[in-house]
Tab-separated table of C-alpha atoms in Angstrom:
chain	number	residue	atom	x	y	z
X	28	MET	CA	4.405	-22.689	71.273
X	29	ALA	CA	7.375	-24.424	69.255
X	30	VAL	CA	10.485	-21.898	69.129
X	31	ARG	CA	11.163	-20.850	64.918
X	32	LYS	CA	14.199	-23.014	63.723
X	33	VAL	CA	16.236	-19.678	62.024
X	34	THR	CA	18.824	-20.608	59.261
X	35	THR	CA	21.166	-19.512	56.806
X	36	THR	CA	21.489	-19.718	53.393
X	37	SER	CA	23.515	-22.626	53.689
X	38	GLY	CA	21.456	-24.585	55.779
X	39	ILE	CA	22.897	-23.828	59.310
X	40	GLU	CA	20.822	-23.320	62.268
X	41	ILE	CA	21.665	-19.643	63.899
X	42	LYS	CA	21.092	-19.529	67.720
X	43	GLU	CA	18.758	-17.346	68.782
X	44	VAL	CA	21.336	-16.041	71.588
X	45	TYR	CA	25.204	-16.546	71.352
X	46	ALA	CA	27.383	-15.838	74.311
X	47	GLU	CA	30.272	-18.146	74.302
X	48	PRO	CA	33.357	-18.096	73.276
X	49	SER	CA	33.134	-14.218	74.733
X	50	GLY	CA	32.297	-15.591	77.855
X	51	MET	CA	30.208	-12.861	78.108
X	52	SER	CA	27.728	-13.534	81.770
X	53	GLU	CA	24.597	-10.434	80.515
X	54	LEU	CA	21.803	-11.931	78.554
X	55	PRO	CA	19.778	-9.892	76.019
X	56	GLY	CA	16.461	-9.247	78.598
X	57	GLU	CA	18.854	-8.496	81.549
X	58	TYR	CA	20.013	-5.352	84.305
X	59	PRO	CA	21.446	-3.711	82.956
X	60	PHE	CA	20.520	-4.377	79.232
X	61	THR	CA	23.237	-3.676	77.032
X	62	ARG	CA	22.229	-6.402	74.915
X	63	GLY	CA	18.992	-5.126	74.570
X	64	ILE	CA	15.998	-4.518	76.249
X	65	GLN	CA	14.247	-7.923	75.272
X	66	LYS	CA	15.682	-11.261	75.008
X	67	ASP	CA	14.750	-12.331	71.865
X	68	MET	CA	14.980	-8.746	70.052
X	69	TYR	CA	14.003	-9.101	66.419
X	70	ARG	CA	13.624	-12.786	66.552
X	71	GLY	CA	10.542	-12.215	67.801
X	72	LYS	CA	9.401	-9.451	65.849
X	73	PRO	CA	11.466	-6.576	63.650
X	74	TRP	CA	11.733	-2.709	64.685
X	75	THR	CA	8.504	-0.507	63.780
X	76	MET	CA	9.186	0.609	60.722
X	77	ARG	CA	8.041	4.765	60.914
X	78	GLN	CA	8.287	6.855	58.303
X	79	TYR	CA	8.148	10.947	59.403
X	80	ALA	CA	5.844	12.986	57.165
X	81	GLY	CA	3.884	16.235	57.012
X	82	PHE	CA	3.830	18.803	54.714
X	83	SER	CA	0.998	21.347	53.269
X	84	THR	CA	-2.532	20.645	54.619
X	85	ALA	CA	-4.157	18.204	56.491
X	86	GLU	CA	-5.937	17.142	53.749
X	87	GLU	CA	-2.575	16.955	51.707
X	88	SER	CA	-0.148	14.812	54.727
X	89	ASN	CA	-3.366	12.266	54.873
X	90	LYS	CA	-2.862	11.379	51.158
X	91	ARG	CA	0.800	10.397	51.930
X	92	TYR	CA	-0.267	8.570	55.144
X	93	HIS	CA	-2.294	6.663	53.504
X	94	TYR	CA	0.173	5.863	50.678
X	95	LEU	CA	2.622	5.390	53.004
X	96	LEU	CA	0.535	2.747	55.411
X	97	GLY	CA	0.160	0.534	51.756
X	98	GLN	CA	3.566	0.329	51.005
X	99	GLY	CA	3.825	-1.150	54.911
X	100	THR	CA	4.878	1.541	57.174
X	101	MET	CA	3.996	0.057	60.927
X	102	GLY	CA	3.142	3.580	62.663
X	103	LEU	CA	2.745	7.144	62.084
X	104	SER	CA	5.486	10.056	62.538
X	105	VAL	CA	4.275	13.450	61.954
X	106	ALA	CA	6.307	16.234	61.362
X	107	PHE	CA	4.160	19.755	61.997
X	108	ASP	CA	4.990	23.183	60.509
X	109	LEU	CA	6.896	26.398	62.575
X	110	PRO	CA	3.884	27.813	63.370
X	111	THR	CA	1.943	24.390	64.916
X	112	GLN	CA	5.403	24.071	66.650
X	113	ILE	CA	5.549	27.642	68.540
X	114	GLY	CA	2.071	28.442	69.146
X	115	TYR	CA	0.972	30.253	65.711
X	116	ASP	CA	-2.156	30.046	63.857
X	117	SER	CA	-1.393	29.815	60.377
X	118	ASP	CA	-3.306	33.322	60.185
X	119	HIS	CA	-0.482	35.013	62.204
X	120	GLU	CA	1.416	37.625	60.604
X	121	LEU	CA	4.575	35.446	62.340
X	122	ALA	CA	3.287	32.354	60.008
X	123	GLU	CA	3.585	34.225	56.690
X	124	GLY	CA	6.070	32.114	54.703
X	125	GLU	CA	6.473	29.000	56.322
X	126	VAL	CA	3.031	27.226	56.789
X	127	GLY	CA	2.916	23.881	55.915
X	128	LYS	CA	6.626	23.998	54.589
X	129	VAL	CA	8.442	21.955	57.359
X	130	GLY	CA	5.577	20.195	58.265
X	131	VAL	CA	1.827	19.703	58.229
X	132	ALA	CA	-0.575	23.075	59.691
X	133	ILE	CA	-2.195	22.395	62.088
X	134	ASP	CA	-5.021	25.181	63.553
X	135	SER	CA	-7.835	23.171	65.104
X	136	LEU	CA	-8.947	20.016	65.577
X	137	LYS	CA	-10.718	20.020	62.675
X	138	ASP	CA	-6.947	20.249	61.067
X	139	ILE	CA	-6.519	16.382	63.307
X	140	GLU	CA	-9.740	14.835	61.591
X	141	LEU	CA	-8.560	15.829	58.386
X	142	LEU	CA	-5.648	14.482	59.105
X	143	PHE	CA	-6.285	11.450	60.456
X	144	ASP	CA	-9.520	10.802	57.926
X	145	GLY	CA	-10.074	7.170	57.404
X	146	ILE	CA	-7.465	6.398	59.794
X	147	ALA	CA	-8.473	4.267	62.647
X	148	LEU	CA	-5.994	6.010	65.787
X	149	LYS	CA	-6.503	2.601	67.858
X	150	ASP	CA	-5.176	0.521	64.643
X	151	ILE	CA	-1.964	2.294	64.975
X	152	THR	CA	0.866	3.807	66.726
X	153	THR	CA	1.119	7.156	66.142
X	154	SER	CA	4.818	9.262	67.067
X	155	MET	CA	4.410	13.365	67.126
X	156	THR	CA	7.425	15.284	66.526
X	157	ILE	CA	5.971	18.297	68.690
X	158	ASN	CA	7.433	20.186	72.227
X	159	ALA	CA	6.418	23.426	73.029
X	160	THR	CA	2.876	22.903	72.021
X	161	ALA	CA	2.831	18.860	72.521
X	162	PRO	CA	-0.377	19.231	75.501
X	163	ILE	CA	-2.659	21.106	72.757
X	164	LEU	CA	-1.402	18.463	69.843
X	165	LEU	CA	-1.769	15.229	72.256
X	166	ALA	CA	-5.073	16.589	73.359
X	167	MET	CA	-6.158	16.852	69.641
X	168	TYR	CA	-5.236	13.572	68.673
X	169	ILE	CA	-6.884	11.986	72.650
X	170	ALA	CA	-10.181	14.079	71.069
X	171	LEU	CA	-10.161	12.526	67.575
X	172	ALA	CA	-10.077	8.781	69.638
X	173	LYS	CA	-12.668	10.055	71.665
X	174	LYS	CA	-14.554	10.905	68.519
X	175	GLN	CA	-13.873	7.765	66.758
X	176	GLY	CA	-15.236	5.462	69.789
X	177	ALA	CA	-11.435	4.216	70.342
X	178	ASP	CA	-10.471	2.821	74.207
X	179	LEU	CA	-7.844	5.660	75.633
X	180	GLU	CA	-6.468	3.006	77.764
X	181	GLN	CA	-5.449	1.369	74.104
X	182	LEU	CA	-4.638	3.932	72.738
X	183	SER	CA	-0.487	4.120	71.693
X	184	GLY	CA	1.394	5.872	70.218
X	185	THR	CA	4.615	8.838	71.427
X	186	VAL	CA	4.698	12.795	71.811
X	187	GLN	CA	8.366	14.126	72.065
X	188	ASN	CA	7.213	17.125	74.400
X	189	ASP	CA	11.315	17.141	75.310
X	190	ILE	CA	11.612	20.943	75.597
X	191	LEU	CA	15.197	21.021	77.318
X	192	LYS	CA	16.368	20.077	73.810
X	193	GLU	CA	15.139	22.857	72.038
X	194	TYR	CA	16.633	25.278	74.998
X	195	ALA	CA	19.743	24.031	74.070
X	196	ALA	CA	19.661	22.924	70.832
X	197	ARG	CA	16.402	23.779	68.259
X	198	GLY	CA	14.914	26.707	69.724
X	199	THR	CA	10.826	26.043	69.077
X	200	TYR	CA	10.214	27.195	72.727
X	201	ILE	CA	7.615	29.134	73.811
X	202	TYR	CA	7.551	29.270	77.841
X	203	PRO	CA	10.258	29.559	80.629
X	204	PRO	CA	11.596	26.409	81.473
X	205	GLU	CA	9.804	26.426	84.572
X	206	ALA	CA	6.295	26.629	83.102
X	207	SER	CA	7.244	24.309	80.793
X	208	MET	CA	8.551	21.835	82.862
X	209	ARG	CA	5.278	22.181	84.483
X	210	LEU	CA	3.534	21.191	81.454
X	211	ILE	CA	5.876	18.294	80.728
X	212	THR	CA	5.014	16.631	84.176
X	213	ASP	CA	0.689	17.670	83.553
X	214	VAL	CA	1.205	15.239	80.792
X	215	PHE	CA	3.082	12.822	82.519
X	216	GLU	CA	0.884	12.844	85.338
X	217	TYR	CA	-2.793	13.019	83.145
X	218	CYS	CA	-1.547	10.380	80.614
X	219	SER	CA	-0.349	7.805	83.613
X	220	LYS	CA	-4.360	8.147	84.531
X	221	GLU	CA	-5.958	8.533	81.638
X	222	VAL	CA	-3.966	6.852	78.157
X	223	PRO	CA	-1.781	4.697	80.090
X	224	LYS	CA	-0.160	3.235	76.954
X	225	TRP	CA	1.264	6.738	75.704
X	226	ASN	CA	4.514	7.173	76.194
X	227	THR	CA	4.518	10.472	77.228
X	228	ILE	CA	8.301	12.383	76.215
X	229	SER	CA	10.564	11.021	73.895
X	230	ILE	CA	13.981	12.927	74.904
X	231	SER	CA	15.469	13.637	72.467
X	232	GLY	CA	19.508	13.605	71.214
X	233	TYR	CA	18.578	13.756	67.525
X	234	HIS	CA	18.454	17.337	67.523
X	235	ILE	CA	20.839	17.469	69.741
X	236	ARG	CA	23.671	15.676	67.346
X	237	GLU	CA	21.840	17.726	64.278
X	238	ALA	CA	23.214	21.171	66.462
X	239	GLY	CA	26.629	19.923	65.461
X	240	SER	CA	27.224	17.518	68.740
X	241	THR	CA	29.933	14.632	68.973
X	242	ALA	CA	27.986	11.175	69.193
X	243	VAL	CA	29.353	11.245	73.285
X	244	GLN	CA	27.542	14.985	73.874
X	245	GLU	CA	24.476	13.731	72.212
X	246	LEU	CA	24.436	10.900	74.947
X	247	ALA	CA	25.693	12.596	77.680
X	248	PHE	CA	23.217	15.505	77.156
X	249	THR	CA	20.548	13.509	76.253
X	250	LEU	CA	20.834	10.904	79.760
X	251	ALA	CA	21.215	14.279	81.682
X	252	ASN	CA	17.495	16.047	80.895
X	253	GLY	CA	16.000	12.612	80.851
X	254	LYS	CA	17.131	11.968	84.713
X	255	THR	CA	16.008	15.773	85.162
X	256	TYR	CA	12.211	14.695	83.994
X	257	LEU	CA	12.704	12.198	86.212
X	258	LYS	CA	13.458	13.976	89.257
X	259	ALA	CA	10.809	16.053	88.401
X	260	ALA	CA	7.997	13.845	87.769
X	261	ILE	CA	9.406	12.290	91.425
X	262	ASP	CA	9.034	15.787	92.730
X	263	LYS	CA	5.495	15.668	91.692
X	264	GLY	CA	4.060	12.469	93.120
X	265	LEU	CA	4.692	10.687	90.141
X	266	ASP	CA	5.590	6.351	91.231
X	267	ILE	CA	8.590	5.952	89.098
X	268	ASN	CA	8.108	1.947	88.581
X	269	VAL	CA	4.700	3.555	86.775
X	270	PHE	CA	5.651	6.336	84.409
X	271	ALA	CA	9.280	5.696	83.828
X	272	LYS	CA	7.657	2.826	81.595
X	273	ARG	CA	6.140	5.136	79.172
X	274	LEU	CA	9.618	7.673	78.672
X	275	SER	CA	10.909	6.544	75.665
X	276	PHE	CA	14.054	8.425	73.867
X	277	PHE	CA	14.536	9.681	70.283
X	278	PHE	CA	18.615	9.262	69.454
X	279	ASN	CA	20.227	10.381	65.622
X	280	CYS	CA	22.261	7.525	63.501
X	281	HIS	CA	25.591	9.341	62.028
X	282	ASN	CA	28.302	7.440	59.657
X	283	ASN	CA	31.306	5.706	62.384
X	284	PHE	CA	29.295	2.438	62.451
X	285	PHE	CA	30.749	1.375	65.279
X	286	GLU	CA	30.524	4.915	67.441
X	287	GLU	CA	27.189	4.312	67.099
X	288	ILE	CA	26.340	1.193	67.714
X	289	ALA	CA	28.250	0.866	71.543
X	290	LYS	CA	26.076	4.400	71.974
X	291	PHE	CA	23.189	2.698	71.678
X	292	ARG	CA	24.246	0.031	73.773
X	293	ALA	CA	26.431	2.417	76.185
X	294	ALA	CA	23.009	4.138	76.672
X	295	ARG	CA	20.746	1.750	77.581
X	296	ARG	CA	23.557	0.272	80.227
X	297	MET	CA	23.485	4.039	81.600
X	298	TRP	CA	20.054	4.014	81.636
X	299	ALA	CA	19.160	1.174	83.779
X	300	HIS	CA	21.801	2.335	86.219
X	301	ILE	CA	20.530	6.088	86.512
X	302	THR	CA	17.155	4.685	86.940
X	303	LYS	CA	17.774	2.338	89.442
X	304	SER	CA	19.786	4.913	91.386
X	305	LEU	CA	16.493	7.329	91.728
X	306	GLY	CA	14.356	4.325	92.411
X	307	ALA	CA	13.278	2.342	89.980
X	308	THR	CA	12.850	-1.442	91.301
X	309	GLU	CA	10.488	-2.797	88.107
X	310	ALA	CA	12.708	-3.863	85.058
X	311	GLY	CA	9.807	-1.987	82.517
X	312	ALA	CA	11.172	1.209	84.398
X	313	GLN	CA	14.902	0.370	84.193
X	314	LYS	CA	14.795	-0.229	80.400
X	315	LEU	CA	15.991	2.465	77.868
X	316	ARG	CA	13.548	2.484	74.937
X	317	PHE	CA	14.372	4.509	71.570
X	318	HIS	CA	13.127	5.352	68.312
X	319	THR	CA	16.350	6.172	66.009
X	320	GLN	CA	16.461	8.652	62.953
X	321	THR	CA	19.213	8.621	60.582
X	322	GLY	CA	21.160	11.959	60.234
X	323	GLY	CA	19.725	14.380	58.767
X	324	SER	CA	22.993	16.765	58.759
X	325	THR	CA	24.723	13.861	57.243
X	326	LEU	CA	22.802	14.543	54.229
X	327	THR	CA	24.708	16.168	50.725
X	328	ALA	CA	22.694	17.946	48.304
X	329	GLN	CA	25.768	17.452	46.467
X	330	GLN	CA	25.241	14.143	44.529
X	331	PRO	CA	22.063	13.113	46.338
X	332	MET	CA	22.260	9.385	45.571
X	333	ASN	CA	25.340	8.972	47.134
X	334	ASN	CA	22.377	9.347	50.504
X	335	ILE	CA	20.731	6.316	49.685
X	336	VAL	CA	23.865	4.633	50.893
X	337	ARG	CA	24.583	6.736	54.297
X	338	VAL	CA	21.413	6.139	55.176
X	339	SER	CA	21.825	2.430	54.643
X	340	ASN	CA	24.876	2.426	56.520
X	341	GLN	CA	23.044	4.308	59.286
X	342	ALA	CA	19.670	2.067	59.534
X	343	LEU	CA	21.697	-1.072	59.820
X	344	ALA	CA	24.252	0.756	62.459
X	345	ALA	CA	20.423	1.385	64.708
X	346	VAL	CA	19.129	-2.128	63.625
X	347	LEU	CA	22.439	-3.513	65.309
X	348	GLY	CA	22.159	-1.290	68.433
X	349	GLY	CA	18.950	-2.182	68.728
X	350	THR	CA	16.131	0.157	68.529
X	351	GLN	CA	12.567	-0.282	68.855
X	352	SER	CA	12.159	1.677	66.075
X	353	LEU	CA	13.376	3.578	62.938
X	354	HIS	CA	12.554	6.345	60.610
X	355	THR	CA	15.080	6.506	57.501
X	356	ASN	CA	15.700	10.050	55.538
X	357	GLY	CA	14.766	10.690	52.039
X	358	TYR	CA	17.980	10.827	49.735
X	359	ASP	CA	16.961	14.310	48.849
X	360	GLU	CA	16.154	15.948	51.932
X	361	ALA	CA	19.237	18.045	51.700
X	362	LEU	CA	17.327	19.640	49.254
X	363	SER	CA	13.357	19.791	49.789
X	364	LEU	CA	10.430	17.863	51.567
X	365	PRO	CA	11.463	13.976	50.246
X	366	THR	CA	9.478	12.759	47.099
X	367	GLU	CA	7.145	10.008	47.134
X	368	ALA	CA	9.923	8.097	45.768
X	369	ALA	CA	11.988	8.744	47.793
X	370	ALA	CA	10.257	7.888	50.585
X	371	LYS	CA	10.043	4.468	49.289
X	372	ILE	CA	13.105	4.045	48.670
X	373	ALA	CA	13.920	4.440	52.236
X	374	LEU	CA	11.162	2.406	53.439
X	375	ARG	CA	12.157	-0.394	51.079
X	376	THR	CA	16.063	0.408	53.267
X	377	GLN	CA	14.153	-0.878	56.344
X	378	GLN	CA	12.511	-3.401	54.695
X	379	ILE	CA	15.634	-4.821	53.001
X	380	ILE	CA	17.867	-5.291	56.555
X	381	ALA	CA	14.622	-6.461	57.902
X	382	PHE	CA	14.147	-9.820	55.491
X	383	GLU	CA	16.911	-10.055	53.498
X	384	SER	CA	20.292	-9.305	55.166
X	385	GLY	CA	20.304	-11.862	58.057
X	386	VAL	CA	21.180	-9.598	60.907
X	387	THR	CA	17.797	-9.832	62.951
X	388	ASP	CA	18.711	-13.644	62.610
X	389	THR	CA	20.344	-13.775	66.333
X	390	VAL	CA	20.253	-11.082	69.187
X	391	ASP	CA	23.053	-8.796	69.641
X	392	PRO	CA	25.165	-10.491	67.166
X	393	LEU	CA	27.806	-7.783	68.015
X	394	ALA	CA	28.367	-8.581	71.505
X	395	GLY	CA	31.837	-10.063	72.678
X	396	SER	CA	33.907	-8.823	69.816
X	397	TYR	CA	36.497	-6.874	71.564
X	398	PHE	CA	36.169	-3.323	69.614
X	399	ILE	CA	32.103	-2.858	70.572
X	400	GLU	CA	32.706	-3.742	74.362
X	401	ALA	CA	35.785	-1.434	74.286
X	402	LEU	CA	34.057	1.023	72.518
X	403	THR	CA	30.969	0.660	74.547
X	404	ASP	CA	32.834	1.397	77.634
X	405	GLU	CA	34.485	4.062	76.379
X	406	MET	CA	31.463	5.826	75.072
X	407	GLU	CA	30.237	5.125	78.934
X	408	LYS	CA	33.186	6.562	80.613
X	409	ALA	CA	32.980	9.887	78.344
X	410	ALA	CA	29.722	10.704	78.685
X	411	GLN	CA	30.005	9.960	82.584
X	412	LEU	CA	31.982	12.716	82.986
X	413	TYR	CA	29.847	14.903	81.268
X	414	ILE	CA	26.752	14.281	83.106
X	415	ASP	CA	29.090	14.966	86.560
X	416	LYS	CA	29.625	18.125	85.786
X	417	ILE	CA	26.044	18.913	84.893
X	418	ASP	CA	24.978	17.416	88.096
X	419	ALA	CA	27.562	19.618	89.699
X	420	MET	CA	25.846	22.431	88.112
X	421	GLY	CA	22.303	21.548	89.371
X	422	GLY	CA	20.786	19.548	86.665
X	423	SER	CA	20.394	20.093	82.709
X	424	VAL	CA	17.861	23.483	83.546
X	425	LYS	CA	20.795	25.206	85.089
X	426	ALA	CA	23.534	24.025	82.937
X	427	ILE	CA	20.905	24.926	80.478
X	428	GLU	CA	20.823	28.987	82.005
X	429	LYS	CA	24.494	28.677	82.428
X	430	ASP	CA	25.045	28.033	78.370
X	431	PHE	CA	27.462	24.693	79.130
X	432	ILE	CA	25.423	22.781	76.563
X	433	GLN	CA	24.927	25.282	74.133
X	434	GLN	CA	28.501	26.023	74.179
X	435	GLU	CA	29.697	22.524	73.803
X	436	ILE	CA	27.888	21.645	71.026
X	437	ALA	CA	28.690	24.717	68.994
X	438	GLN	CA	32.434	24.267	70.041
X	439	ALA	CA	32.160	20.561	68.381
X	440	ALA	CA	29.528	21.875	65.501
X	441	TYR	CA	32.866	24.479	64.911
X	442	GLN	CA	35.954	21.727	64.862
X	443	TYR	CA	34.077	19.117	62.982
X	444	GLN	CA	33.054	22.101	60.449
X	445	ASN	CA	36.712	23.316	60.025
X	446	GLU	CA	38.028	19.397	59.360
X	447	ILE	CA	35.983	19.525	56.513
X	448	GLU	CA	37.115	22.311	55.420
X	449	ARG	CA	40.672	21.349	56.108
X	450	GLY	CA	39.899	18.170	54.093
X	451	GLU	CA	40.934	16.483	57.229
X	452	ARG	CA	37.289	14.449	57.246
X	453	VAL	CA	35.684	13.494	54.237
X	454	LEU	CA	33.358	13.964	52.710
X	455	VAL	CA	32.778	12.322	49.762
X	456	GLY	CA	31.024	14.168	46.902
X	457	VAL	CA	31.946	17.370	48.815
X	458	ASN	CA	35.637	17.816	49.031
X	459	ARG	CA	36.643	14.547	47.392
X	460	PHE	CA	35.126	12.716	44.923
X	461	THR	CA	33.715	15.349	43.839
X	462	ASP	CA	31.502	15.664	40.175
X	463	PRO	CA	31.536	19.112	38.312
X	464	GLU	CA	28.105	18.306	36.345
X	465	ALA	CA	25.459	18.991	39.134
X	466	ALA	CA	22.654	16.398	39.448
X	467	ASN	CA	18.779	18.293	39.367
X	468	PRO	CA	16.572	15.555	40.887
X	469	ASN	CA	12.984	16.117	41.004
X	470	LEU	CA	12.228	18.320	44.250
X	471	PHE	CA	8.841	18.428	46.497
X	472	ARG	CA	7.817	22.540	46.854
X	473	VAL	CA	4.991	23.665	48.875
X	474	ASP	CA	3.007	26.528	47.876
X	475	ASP	CA	2.431	29.775	49.879
X	476	VAL	CA	-0.792	28.922	48.296
X	477	ILE	CA	-1.180	27.074	51.385
X	478	ARG	CA	-1.872	29.814	54.702
X	479	LEU	CA	-4.398	31.223	51.857
X	480	GLN	CA	-6.062	28.016	52.362
X	481	GLN	CA	-5.271	27.836	56.091
X	482	ILE	CA	-6.621	31.600	56.971
X	483	GLU	CA	-10.357	30.558	55.058
X	484	LYS	CA	-10.215	27.375	57.392
X	485	ILE	CA	-9.835	29.276	60.563
X	486	GLN	CA	-12.491	31.839	59.456
X	487	GLN	CA	-14.459	28.866	58.605
X	488	LEU	CA	-14.376	27.451	61.985
X	489	LYS	CA	-15.155	30.896	63.966
X	490	LYS	CA	-18.483	31.311	62.372
X	491	GLU	CA	-19.369	27.600	63.087
X	492	ARG	CA	-18.095	26.987	66.430
X	493	ASN	CA	-19.715	28.125	69.672
X	494	ASN	CA	-17.677	30.750	70.395
X	495	SER	CA	-19.096	31.505	73.639
X	496	ALA	CA	-17.870	28.259	75.179
X	497	VAL	CA	-14.662	28.677	73.627
X	498	GLU	CA	-14.062	31.763	75.387
X	499	SER	CA	-15.366	30.090	78.829
X	500	CYS	CA	-13.215	26.864	77.816
X	501	LEU	CA	-10.309	29.819	77.532
X	502	ASN	CA	-11.126	31.523	80.591
X	503	GLU	CA	-11.170	28.326	82.690
X	504	LEU	CA	-7.513	27.423	81.444
X	505	PHE	CA	-6.349	31.373	82.644
X	506	SER	CA	-7.978	30.889	85.652
X	507	ALA	CA	-6.101	26.793	86.413
X	508	ALA	CA	-2.933	27.622	84.133
X	509	LYS	CA	-2.593	30.517	87.179
X	510	GLY	CA	-2.964	28.175	90.116
X	511	SER	CA	-1.625	25.141	90.476
X	512	ARG	CA	-4.033	22.113	88.693
X	513	ASN	CA	-3.183	19.477	85.935
X	514	LEU	CA	-3.671	21.605	82.917
X	515	MET	CA	-4.584	18.946	80.883
X	516	PRO	CA	-7.926	18.560	81.387
X	517	PHE	CA	-8.231	22.165	80.854
X	518	ILE	CA	-6.590	22.373	76.861
X	519	LEU	CA	-8.725	18.848	75.912
X	520	SER	CA	-12.003	21.128	77.143
X	521	ALA	CA	-10.571	24.058	74.808
X	522	VAL	CA	-9.595	21.598	72.069
X	523	GLU	CA	-12.863	19.354	71.930
X	524	ASN	CA	-15.053	23.120	71.567
X	525	TYR	CA	-12.500	23.629	68.943
X	526	ALA	CA	-10.669	26.376	70.326
X	527	THR	CA	-7.892	26.999	68.043
X	528	LEU	CA	-3.703	25.987	68.919
X	529	GLY	CA	-3.177	29.535	69.072
X	530	GLU	CA	-5.646	30.769	71.003
X	531	ILE	CA	-4.589	28.402	73.555
X	532	SER	CA	-0.804	28.924	73.500
X	533	ASP	CA	-1.813	32.646	73.341
X	534	THR	CA	-4.039	32.278	76.426
X	535	LEU	CA	-1.337	30.084	78.086
X	536	ARG	CA	1.250	33.465	77.086
X	537	ARG	CA	-0.760	35.371	79.155
X	538	VAL	CA	-0.220	33.463	82.245
X	539	PHE	CA	3.496	32.469	81.807
X	540	GLY	CA	4.836	34.982	79.420
X	541	GLU	CA	7.881	33.810	76.828
X	542	TYR	CA	11.096	33.143	77.243
């Protein structure tokens, strides 16, 4: 196959990789992958352009998905509402006021069928940002794929399934850590056999950063969590050279351009060393693959159009850092869910970087920069100190139980806010270059009537389904949870018989309790 020739606008040919005059011996695609996990990176194909979307009902979110796919989105990324995230059906009293607000409401397989209506799951990759109820939502997705006739061995996507960062930074956990780790490793084991191309966990630094951590803390705590998941899977008897290939990461990208690039480069190198030390011998199991989202907490309600520039800066850093997929935030997200107009601008930002900027013409264009290389080394050194402390405590679970990670994040967040309030850290439009005339952009709001619509759907579902079959499935799940069998087949059976998310979660609550 002929090698594609790439030139500048002046006709100067651009080489795929520049190793001189820096004298760097390491090449992209080679251990420890500091310069990228593929030898050609974006010269081969661009990153996957995802847009995180989900709101209101499954029907409404489905319309947004069709719109985004029509605009050139390469993969879907599903946001779920809070009741779905913590295992409550829309008719639960604790769901009041939250149904469909920060994501789409999913109560049963019926909702998943509506969510992906007209979308062939075999033709797309889907990322689902879900943790405590990840096994249930994944089972619903698999059940729909089966109904569509998709080959499960080719089904591709990611489920976040990262509960440790929920205890440390975000809070949407249900069960105690030990039970949660069992569910996570059950997903690992089940997918390795039944859905081998599915990424069974997206180890998330994003929410750690959103909670107020520094870039170094995000790097350290995320990799420490990843190390804990590796050890848990090994303890379950899984082959690291098989399951580690299906792990992915999810990082934040903030405003400090060069620090973020160095963070991504250091993450790849450190993960390669971690996996190798735990027995990974195949390159695919040593590579850190990651999705990036621009920093939600960096967006300002003041002068929201400034956020377009912030997102562009962050997206460019993610690309120069070698991300595998990217979501760009809407400029209005500090005020509401993104409007269609804001979502389109966010997607166009990625497309302009990919097809107009020229940064994809060569691999790791910043390699060999004195500053970037030194900063990458410093990020690694600082993050390793944290990981060593966590290891000395007995790993991430122990560090979380001792409140170490939470306290470190809280202290960093407090210091950052103090710097803003003292004017030592400039936020354009907030503490400098302010505008007394507040903008009033068109905002996207979800009506509370959505909950009533969901309740009607649940009531209708319970009239139509085979309730004795549902009861039988839930009893079998209860018995399996009291033992040591993999729970995914039992959850899938319950889902396929249209048990609700809340019914399945409550069955597990009866066994595991709440944390």
